[in-house]
Every structure is written in structure tokens, then in C-alpha cells.
CSV table of C-alpha atoms in Angstrom, one decimal:
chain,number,residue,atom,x,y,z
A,1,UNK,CA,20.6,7.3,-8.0
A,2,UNK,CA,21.2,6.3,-11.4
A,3,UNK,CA,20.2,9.3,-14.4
A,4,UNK,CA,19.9,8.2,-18.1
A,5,UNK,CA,20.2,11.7,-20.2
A,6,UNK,CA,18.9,11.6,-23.9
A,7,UNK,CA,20.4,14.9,-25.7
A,8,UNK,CA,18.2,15.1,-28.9
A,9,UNK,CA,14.8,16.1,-27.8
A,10,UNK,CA,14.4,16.3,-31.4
A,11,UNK,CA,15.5,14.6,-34.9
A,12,UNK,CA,14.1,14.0,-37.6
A,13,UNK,CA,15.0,11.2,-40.9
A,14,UNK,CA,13.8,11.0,-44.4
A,15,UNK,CA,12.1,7.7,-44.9
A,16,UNK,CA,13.8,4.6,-45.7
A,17,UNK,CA,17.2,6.2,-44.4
A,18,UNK,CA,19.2,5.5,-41.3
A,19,UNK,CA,18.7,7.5,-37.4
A,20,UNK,CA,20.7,7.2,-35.0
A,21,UNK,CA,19.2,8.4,-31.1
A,22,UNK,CA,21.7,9.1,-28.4
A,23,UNK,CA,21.2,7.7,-24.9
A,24,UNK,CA,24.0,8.0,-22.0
A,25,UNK,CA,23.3,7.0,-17.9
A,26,UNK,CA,25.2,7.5,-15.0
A,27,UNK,CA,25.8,4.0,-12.8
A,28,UNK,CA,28.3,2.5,-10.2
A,29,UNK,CA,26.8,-1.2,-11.0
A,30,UNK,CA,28.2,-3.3,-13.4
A,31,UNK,CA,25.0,-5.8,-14.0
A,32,UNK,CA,22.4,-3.7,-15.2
A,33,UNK,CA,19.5,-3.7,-17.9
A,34,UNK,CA,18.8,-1.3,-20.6
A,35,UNK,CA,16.3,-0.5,-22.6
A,36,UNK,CA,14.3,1.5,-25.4
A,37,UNK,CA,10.4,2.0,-25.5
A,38,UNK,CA,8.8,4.0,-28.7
A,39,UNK,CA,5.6,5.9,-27.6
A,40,UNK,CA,3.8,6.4,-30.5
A,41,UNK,CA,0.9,9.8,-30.3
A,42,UNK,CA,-1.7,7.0,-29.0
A,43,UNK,CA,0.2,7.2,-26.1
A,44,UNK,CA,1.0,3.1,-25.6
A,45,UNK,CA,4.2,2.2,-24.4
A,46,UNK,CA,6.0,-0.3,-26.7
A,47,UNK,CA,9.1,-1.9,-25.8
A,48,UNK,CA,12.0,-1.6,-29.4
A,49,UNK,CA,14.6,-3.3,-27.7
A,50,UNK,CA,16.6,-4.3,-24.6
A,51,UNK,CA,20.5,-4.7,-23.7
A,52,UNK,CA,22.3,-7.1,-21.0
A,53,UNK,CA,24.8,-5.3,-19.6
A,54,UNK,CA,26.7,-8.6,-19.4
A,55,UNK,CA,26.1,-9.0,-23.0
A,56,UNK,CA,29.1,-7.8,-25.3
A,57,UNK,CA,26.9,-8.6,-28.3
A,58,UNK,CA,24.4,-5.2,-29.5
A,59,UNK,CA,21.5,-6.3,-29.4
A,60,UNK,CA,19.4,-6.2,-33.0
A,61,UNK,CA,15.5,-6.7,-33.3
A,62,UNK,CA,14.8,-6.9,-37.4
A,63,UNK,CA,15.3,-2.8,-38.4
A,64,UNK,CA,16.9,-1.4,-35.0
A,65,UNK,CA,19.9,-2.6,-33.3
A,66,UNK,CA,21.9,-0.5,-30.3
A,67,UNK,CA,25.7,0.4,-29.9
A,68,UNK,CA,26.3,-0.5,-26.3
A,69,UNK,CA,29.5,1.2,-25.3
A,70,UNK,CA,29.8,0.3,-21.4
A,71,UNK,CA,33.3,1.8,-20.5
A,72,UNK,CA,31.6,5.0,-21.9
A,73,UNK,CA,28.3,4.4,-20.8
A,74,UNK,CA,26.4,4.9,-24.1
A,75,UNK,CA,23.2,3.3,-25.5
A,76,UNK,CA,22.3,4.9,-28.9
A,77,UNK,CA,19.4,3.2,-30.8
A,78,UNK,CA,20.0,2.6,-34.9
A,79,UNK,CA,16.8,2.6,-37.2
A,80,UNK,CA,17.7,1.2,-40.3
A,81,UNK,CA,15.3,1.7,-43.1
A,82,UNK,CA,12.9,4.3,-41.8
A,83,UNK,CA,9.0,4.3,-41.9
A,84,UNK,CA,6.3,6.7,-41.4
A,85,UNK,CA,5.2,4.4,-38.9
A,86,UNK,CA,8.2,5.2,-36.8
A,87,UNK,CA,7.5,8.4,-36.0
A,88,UNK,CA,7.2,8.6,-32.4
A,89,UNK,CA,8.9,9.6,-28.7
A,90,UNK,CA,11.5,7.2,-28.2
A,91,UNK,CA,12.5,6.6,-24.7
A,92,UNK,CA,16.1,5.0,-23.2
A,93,UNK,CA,15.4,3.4,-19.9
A,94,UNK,CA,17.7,1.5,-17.1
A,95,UNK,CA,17.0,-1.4,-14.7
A,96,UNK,CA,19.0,-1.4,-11.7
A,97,UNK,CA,20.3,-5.4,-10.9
A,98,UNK,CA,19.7,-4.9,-7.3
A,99,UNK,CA,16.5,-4.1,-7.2
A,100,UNK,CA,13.4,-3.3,-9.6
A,101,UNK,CA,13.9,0.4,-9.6
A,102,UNK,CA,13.6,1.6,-13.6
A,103,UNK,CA,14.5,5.5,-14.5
A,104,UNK,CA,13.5,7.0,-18.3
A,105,UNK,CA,15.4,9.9,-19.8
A,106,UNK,CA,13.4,12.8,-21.1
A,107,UNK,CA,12.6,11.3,-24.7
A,108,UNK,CA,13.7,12.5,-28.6
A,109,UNK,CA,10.9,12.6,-30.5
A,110,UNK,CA,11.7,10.9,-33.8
A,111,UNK,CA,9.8,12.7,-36.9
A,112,UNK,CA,10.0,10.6,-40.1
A,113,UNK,CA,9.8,12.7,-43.6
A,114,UNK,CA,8.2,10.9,-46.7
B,1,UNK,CA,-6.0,-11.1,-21.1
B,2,UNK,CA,-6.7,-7.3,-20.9
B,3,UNK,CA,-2.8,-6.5,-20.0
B,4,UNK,CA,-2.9,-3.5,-17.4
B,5,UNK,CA,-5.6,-1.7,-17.0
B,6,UNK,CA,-5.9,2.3,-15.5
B,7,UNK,CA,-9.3,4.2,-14.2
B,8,UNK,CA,-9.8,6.9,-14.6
B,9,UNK,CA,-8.9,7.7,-17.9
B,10,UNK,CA,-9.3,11.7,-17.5
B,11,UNK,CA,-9.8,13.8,-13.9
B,12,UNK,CA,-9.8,17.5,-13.0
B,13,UNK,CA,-9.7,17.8,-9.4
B,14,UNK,CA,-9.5,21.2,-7.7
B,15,UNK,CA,-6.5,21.8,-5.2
B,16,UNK,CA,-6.7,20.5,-1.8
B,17,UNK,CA,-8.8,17.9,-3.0
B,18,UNK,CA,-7.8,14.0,-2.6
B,19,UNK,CA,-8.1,11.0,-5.6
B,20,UNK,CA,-7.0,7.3,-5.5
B,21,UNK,CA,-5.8,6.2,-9.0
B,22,UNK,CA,-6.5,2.6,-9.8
B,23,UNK,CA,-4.5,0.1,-12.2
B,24,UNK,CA,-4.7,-3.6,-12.1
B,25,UNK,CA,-3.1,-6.1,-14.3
B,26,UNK,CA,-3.6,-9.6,-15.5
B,27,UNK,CA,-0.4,-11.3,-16.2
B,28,UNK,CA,1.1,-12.7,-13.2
B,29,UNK,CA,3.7,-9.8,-12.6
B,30,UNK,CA,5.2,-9.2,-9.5
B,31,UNK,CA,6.4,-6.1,-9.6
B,32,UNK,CA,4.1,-2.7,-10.7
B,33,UNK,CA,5.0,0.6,-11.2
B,34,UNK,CA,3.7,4.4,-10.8
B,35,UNK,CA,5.0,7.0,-13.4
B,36,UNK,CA,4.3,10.3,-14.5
B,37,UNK,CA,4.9,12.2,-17.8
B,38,UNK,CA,5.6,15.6,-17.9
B,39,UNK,CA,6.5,17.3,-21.6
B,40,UNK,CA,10.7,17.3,-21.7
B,41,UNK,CA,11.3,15.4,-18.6
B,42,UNK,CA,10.3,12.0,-19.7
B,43,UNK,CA,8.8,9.3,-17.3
B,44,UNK,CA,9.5,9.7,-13.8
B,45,UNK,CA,9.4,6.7,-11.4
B,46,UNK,CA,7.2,7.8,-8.4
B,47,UNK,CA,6.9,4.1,-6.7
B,48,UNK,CA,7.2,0.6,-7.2
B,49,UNK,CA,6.5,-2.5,-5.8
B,50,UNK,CA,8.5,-5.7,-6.1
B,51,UNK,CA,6.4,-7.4,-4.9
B,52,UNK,CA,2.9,-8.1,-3.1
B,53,UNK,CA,3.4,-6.0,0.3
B,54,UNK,CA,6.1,-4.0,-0.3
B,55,UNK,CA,6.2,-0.9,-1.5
B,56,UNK,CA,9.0,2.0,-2.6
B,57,UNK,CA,9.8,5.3,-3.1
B,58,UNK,CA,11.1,6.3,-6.7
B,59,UNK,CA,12.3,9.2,-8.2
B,60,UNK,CA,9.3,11.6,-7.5
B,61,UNK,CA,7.7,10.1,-4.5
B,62,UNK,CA,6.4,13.6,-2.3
B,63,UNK,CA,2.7,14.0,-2.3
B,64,UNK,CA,1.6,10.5,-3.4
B,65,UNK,CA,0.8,7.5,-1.3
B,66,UNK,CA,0.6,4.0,-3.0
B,67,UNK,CA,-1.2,0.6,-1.6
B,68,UNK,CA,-0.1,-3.0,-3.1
B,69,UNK,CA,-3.4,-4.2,-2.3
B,70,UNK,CA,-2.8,-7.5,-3.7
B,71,UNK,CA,-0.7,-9.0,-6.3
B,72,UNK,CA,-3.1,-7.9,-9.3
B,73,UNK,CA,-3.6,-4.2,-7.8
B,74,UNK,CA,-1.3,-1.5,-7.1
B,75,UNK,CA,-3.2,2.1,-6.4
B,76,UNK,CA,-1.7,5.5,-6.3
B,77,UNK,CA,-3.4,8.3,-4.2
B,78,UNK,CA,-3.5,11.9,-3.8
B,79,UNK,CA,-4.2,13.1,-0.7
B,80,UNK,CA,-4.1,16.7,-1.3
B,81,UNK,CA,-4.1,17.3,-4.8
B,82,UNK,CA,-1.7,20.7,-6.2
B,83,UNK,CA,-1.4,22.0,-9.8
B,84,UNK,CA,2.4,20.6,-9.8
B,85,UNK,CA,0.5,17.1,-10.3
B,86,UNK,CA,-1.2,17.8,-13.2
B,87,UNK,CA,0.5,15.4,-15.1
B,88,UNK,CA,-0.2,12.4,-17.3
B,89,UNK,CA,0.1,9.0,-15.0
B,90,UNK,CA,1.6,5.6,-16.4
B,91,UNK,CA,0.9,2.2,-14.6
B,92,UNK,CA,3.2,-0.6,-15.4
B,93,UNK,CA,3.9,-4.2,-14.5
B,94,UNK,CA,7.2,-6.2,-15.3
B,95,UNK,CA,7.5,-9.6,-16.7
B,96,UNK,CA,10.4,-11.2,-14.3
B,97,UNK,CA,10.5,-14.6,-16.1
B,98,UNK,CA,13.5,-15.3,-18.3
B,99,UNK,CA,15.1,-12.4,-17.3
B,100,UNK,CA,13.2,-10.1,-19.8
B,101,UNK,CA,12.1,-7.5,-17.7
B,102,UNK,CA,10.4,-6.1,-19.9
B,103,UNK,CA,7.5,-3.5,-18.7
B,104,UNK,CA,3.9,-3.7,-20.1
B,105,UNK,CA,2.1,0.0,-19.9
B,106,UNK,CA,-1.5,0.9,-19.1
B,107,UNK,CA,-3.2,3.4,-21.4
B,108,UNK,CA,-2.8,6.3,-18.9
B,109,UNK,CA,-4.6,8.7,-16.8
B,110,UNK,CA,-4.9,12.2,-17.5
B,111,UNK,CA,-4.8,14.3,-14.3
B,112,UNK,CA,-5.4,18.1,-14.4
B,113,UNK,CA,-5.2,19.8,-11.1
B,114,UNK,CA,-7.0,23.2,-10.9
């Protein structure tokens, strides 16, 4: 079964500067789906941003954009220009293509300093 | 449009005893999904369903039971409840069109087993 591993469970960036979260998986496909989700304390699940596998392109929504590394398996989240509002658990997910099996890794919970 | 709704919100069952969570969603989705949180180990997939009828195990599937009961509903039950399920419980459905895949989350059910 696939595992997606998150090694900060922790970090923490001064507002309006630059974070990068790590995100790494373990897969034999080639056609997959990742994703991040943000959980702020409220508890909702909000999706950040998602990745084609197929895709070479990183994929960029307004302040966040990924480095998708395939041969290395990577799938680090960048947020540019931090805000309080950021603060949250941030979560990198993975969509197998053969099926609709999804599988989280543990979190890093993002703290945002004024 | 209410999304994906959860009831319960909050439950304390003793041990030994038995509880059906429901969630139900409005959106069209065909596929729905059973999670738990636990603190450091993220969200854990405990079963799925692609679609209406079919059901499958995830990640964490021992000592649940689930029922696609139609395309709208997807339940989650306890038969015999243990402490090792208190846990917080996620529904989710997955928007298939256009290949986004992306999930949409209910609000969550708090489950503390005694």
C-alpha cells in the first residue's frame, strides 16, 4: 500500500515570508494524484492544491505552488507571502489511479508569527 | 447545497457498546469516504466506496463495519465499541468530474470511548 510520510510535524514562519513543507510517498504506479489540504483549528478540511502526476508543470494556486520531484518522489508545498490566516495542519495526501483509495500523512502544523 | 453532512457531532459510548455513525452528502459524488484522526498520525482511511454498492477496506478497517445505503449515504458502525476508537471521524465524498478529485469533508464526529 502506498505511505505518504510528512517529516516536520512542526514549523513555524514569520508573516509575509516564505515556508516550505516537506511531503514524500512510497508508490509503484506511475499515474497518480497528489494533493494538500490545510485544516485550520475549526476543524474543516480545505483543499490548497493538487498535482497530476502526468503533469511536469508544479502546480501554483495564487500564494502556494508545489515542487513535484517524481523520480525522487517529493511533494513539498511553498507558501509565499505568509498570513496569520495560514496558520493551520497542513496535510499531503495521494490518490491511487487504479482505484479511489486516498492515504494522508501525519500533518505539520504550520504556526505563522506576526 | 449543505455539502456533507455528519451526526453525531459528539458521543461517549462505554466499551462493548455498539453506534452507527451517519454522513450523507448532497453533490452527486460517487465515491465517500470514512477517516479517522488521531494526534501525529494524520487521517487514516478506514473504508471507501466507489460507488453505490460497493464497499472497501482502507488502511484501518478492524472493528468497523460500513453500509453504502444509497448513493447520498454512506454509514460507519461500531459494533463493539473499545477505547482504541476514541478518535475524531471524517466523512468525505469526491468530486470525479473533470478529473479533480478533489474531496469535500464533513464537520466531524467526536467519538470518545470509555
Amino acid at each position: 500500500a502506498q505511505t505518504v510520510t510528512q517529516s516536520q510535524p512542526e514549523m513555524s514562519v514569520q508573516e509575509a515570508e516564505t515556508v516550505t513543507l516537506s511531503c514524500t510517498y512510497d508508490t509503484s504506479e506511475s499515474d497518480y494524484y497528489l494533493f494538500w489540504y490545510k485544516q485550520p483549528p475549526s476543524r474543516q478540511m480545505i483543499l490548497v492544491i493538487r498535482q497530476e502526476a502526468y503533469k511536469q508543470q508544479n502546480a501554483t494556486e495564487n500564494r502556494f505552488s508545489v515542487n513535484f520531484q517524481k523520480a525522487a518522489k517529493s511533494f513539498s508545498l511553498k507558501i509565499s507571502d505568509s498570513q496569520l490566516g495560514d496558520a493551520a495542519m497542513y496535510f499531503c495526501a495521494y490518490r491511487s489511479p487504479n482505484n479511489n483509495d486516498m492515504r494522508f500523512g501525519a500533518g505539520t502544523r504550520l504556526t505563522v508569527k506576526p | 447545497n449543505a455539502g456533507v453532512t455528519q451526526t453525531p457531532k459528539f458521543q461517549v459510548l462505554k466499551t462493548g457498546q455498539s453506534m452507527t455513525l451517519q454522513c450523507a452528502q448532497d453533490m452527486n459524488h460517487n465515491s465517500m469516504y470514512w477517516y479517522r484522526q488521531d494526534p501525529g498520525m494524520g487521517l487514516r482511511l478506514i473504508y471507501y466506496s466507489a460507488s453505490e454498492g460497493t464497499t472497501d477496506k482502507g488502511e484501518v478497517p478492524n472493528g468497523y463495519n460500513v453500509s453504502r445505503l444509497n448513493k447520498r449515504e454512506f454509514s460507519l458502525r461500531l459494533e463493539s465499541a473499545a477505547p482504541s476508537q476514541t478518535s475524531v471521524y471524517f466523512c468525505a465524498s469526491m468530486r470525479e468530474r473533470g478529473y479533480s478529485y478533489e474531496q469535500y469533508f464533513g464537520p466531524g464526529t467526536r467519538l470518545t470511548v470509555t
